[in-house]
One Martini backbone bead per residue (centre of mass of N, CA, C, O) as a GRO file, in nm:
protein
  119
    1MET     BB    1   7.578   8.371  32.615
    2THR     BB    2   7.368   8.675  32.703
    3LEU     BB    3   7.395   8.932  32.879
    4GLN     BB    4   7.103   9.073  33.034
    5LEU     BB    5   7.035   9.378  33.078
    6PRO     BB    6   6.810   9.638  33.247
    7THR     BB    7   6.578   9.833  33.157
    8GLN     BB    8   6.486  10.177  33.157
    9ASN     BB    9   6.214  10.422  33.161
   10ASN     BB   10   6.138  10.793  33.214
   11GLY     BB   11   5.962  10.882  32.935
   12THR     BB   12   6.197  11.032  32.733
   13HIS     BB   13   6.414  10.821  32.761
   14PRO     BB   14   6.632  10.622  32.739
   15GLN     BB   15   6.848  10.414  32.966
   16LYS     BB   16   7.097  10.277  33.114
   17ALA     BB   17   7.189  10.015  33.273
   18THR     BB   18   7.456  10.155  33.404
   19ASP     BB   19   7.343  10.419  33.505
   20SER     BB   20   7.271  10.277  33.826
   21PHE     BB   21   7.552  10.219  33.852
   22THR     BB   22   7.814  10.208  34.001
   23ILE     BB   23   8.154  10.158  33.937
   24PRO     BB   24   8.204   9.861  34.115
   25GLN     BB   25   7.950   9.719  34.015
   26GLN     BB   26   8.043   9.743  33.729
   27LYS     BB   27   8.300   9.585  33.769
   28GLU     BB   28   8.158   9.321  33.844
   29ARG     BB   29   8.008   9.246  33.619
   30LEU     BB   30   8.222   9.211  33.423
   31GLU     BB   31   8.364   9.021  33.546
   32ASN     BB   32   8.139   8.802  33.524
   33LEU     BB   33   8.173   8.823  33.196
   34LEU     BB   34   8.434   8.734  33.198
   35TYR     BB   35   8.410   8.472  33.324
   36GLN     BB   36   8.162   8.351  33.113
   37LYS     BB   37   8.367   8.387  32.856
   38VAL     BB   38   8.592   8.204  32.915
   39GLN     BB   39   8.436   7.958  32.983
   40GLN     BB   40   8.322   7.965  32.678
   41GLY     BB   41   8.584   8.101  32.440
   42GLU     BB   42   8.535   8.384  32.455
   43ASP     BB   43   8.575   8.709  32.373
   44ILE     BB   44   8.777   8.961  32.621
   45SER     BB   45   8.820   9.262  32.478
   46PRO     BB   46   8.564   9.419  32.576
   47CYS     BB   47   8.599   9.372  32.887
   48ILE     BB   48   8.869   9.484  32.922
   49GLU     BB   49   8.851   9.802  32.809
   50ALA     BB   50   8.637   9.849  33.034
   51LEU     BB   51   8.742   9.802  33.281
   52TYR     BB   52   8.982  10.023  33.224
   53TYR     BB   53   8.793  10.263  33.184
   54LEU     BB   54   8.665  10.236  33.465
   55ALA     BB   55   8.955  10.329  33.587
   56SER     BB   56   8.951  10.533  33.515
   57LYS     BB   57   8.722  10.687  33.603
   58GLN     BB   58   8.783  10.643  33.912
   59THR     BB   59   9.031  10.835  33.877
   60THR     BB   60   8.972  11.054  33.790
   61GLN     BB   61   8.717  11.114  34.011
   62ASP     BB   62   8.943  11.097  34.256
   63GLN     BB   63   9.047  11.358  34.163
   64LEU     BB   64   8.865  11.566  34.162
   65GLN     BB   65   8.784  11.568  34.414
   66VAL     BB   66   9.037  11.662  34.536
   67MET     BB   67   9.021  11.912  34.385
   68TRP     BB   68   8.725  11.963  34.554
   69ALA     BB   69   8.885  11.964  34.841
   70GLU     BB   70   9.092  12.237  34.742
   71VAL     BB   71   8.888  12.464  34.679
   72ILE     BB   72   8.716  12.446  34.976
   73LYS     BB   73   8.926  12.523  35.138
   74GLU     BB   74   9.030  12.799  34.998
   75ARG     BB   75   8.757  12.921  35.057
   76SER     BB   76   8.755  12.881  35.374
   77ALA     BB   77   9.010  13.067  35.407
   78PHE     BB   78   8.950  13.334  35.276
   79ASN     BB   79   8.664  13.393  35.423
   80SER     BB   80   8.830  13.448  35.659
   81LEU     BB   81   9.066  13.628  35.587
   82GLN     BB   82   8.795  13.859  35.517
   83ARG     BB   83   8.677  13.869  35.793
   84VAL     BB   84   8.947  13.983  35.938
   85ILE     BB   85   8.942  14.245  35.783
   86ILE     BB   86   8.732  14.330  35.841
   87THR     BB   87   8.678  14.356  36.112
   88ALA     BB   88   9.011  14.537  36.148
   89PHE     BB   89   8.859  14.789  36.000
   90ALA     BB   90   8.643  14.834  36.184
   91ILE     BB   91   8.826  14.895  36.427
   92LEU     BB   92   8.944  15.103  36.336
   93GLY     BB   93   8.720  15.308  36.234
   94MET     BB   94   8.615  15.341  36.545
   95ILE     BB   95   8.863  15.433  36.679
   96ALA     BB   96   8.888  15.697  36.522
   97PHE     BB   97   8.604  15.808  36.545
   98PHE     BB   98   8.645  15.826  36.880
   99ASN     BB   99   8.920  15.991  36.848
  100GLY     BB  100   8.773  16.239  36.730
  101ALA     BB  101   8.534  16.265  36.933
  102PHE     BB  102   8.685  16.318  37.177
  103ARG     BB  103   8.878  16.587  37.042
  104SER     BB  104   8.608  16.752  36.997
  105VAL     BB  105   8.574  16.787  37.278
  106LYS     BB  106   8.550  17.044  37.473
  107PRO     BB  107   8.623  17.141  37.786
  108SER     BB  108   8.459  17.269  38.050
  109ALA     BB  109   8.444  17.551  38.260
  110ALA     BB  110   8.395  17.361  38.521
  111ALA     BB  111   8.577  17.117  38.493
  112ASN     BB  112   8.761  17.369  38.588
  113PRO     BB  113   8.935  17.523  38.821
  114PRO     BB  114   9.063  17.776  38.942
  115ALA     BB  115   9.267  17.847  39.049
  116VAL     BB  116   9.482  17.950  39.342
  117GLN     BB  117   9.610  18.182  39.501
  118ALA     BB  118   9.850  18.316  39.640
  119HIS     BB  119   9.917  18.611  39.883
   0.00000   0.00000   0.00000
């Protein structure tokens, strides 16, 4: 007895039945098939190899997700640092500009009354 899996066709090319299942669902289906083959006395080595492959694939996906999360954290930290640096330079630029602008303004003569001399 062989287990027939339904196939799907999206109109352009046939799709494997296992493409629509998640890895845990694929593992569960393989474990069921393995159980059936054991009860019937059939060769189970292809099922065992497929289970090892799925376990390896899941481990690889988990590692990739961890690495991707680290990349996202690094990008976020870099973007935050970049914003802080840009803001600091903008503030320093404003301070330099206003410092130069206030120094170039000469006080007018009306602002400083002449000193009164004692006779």
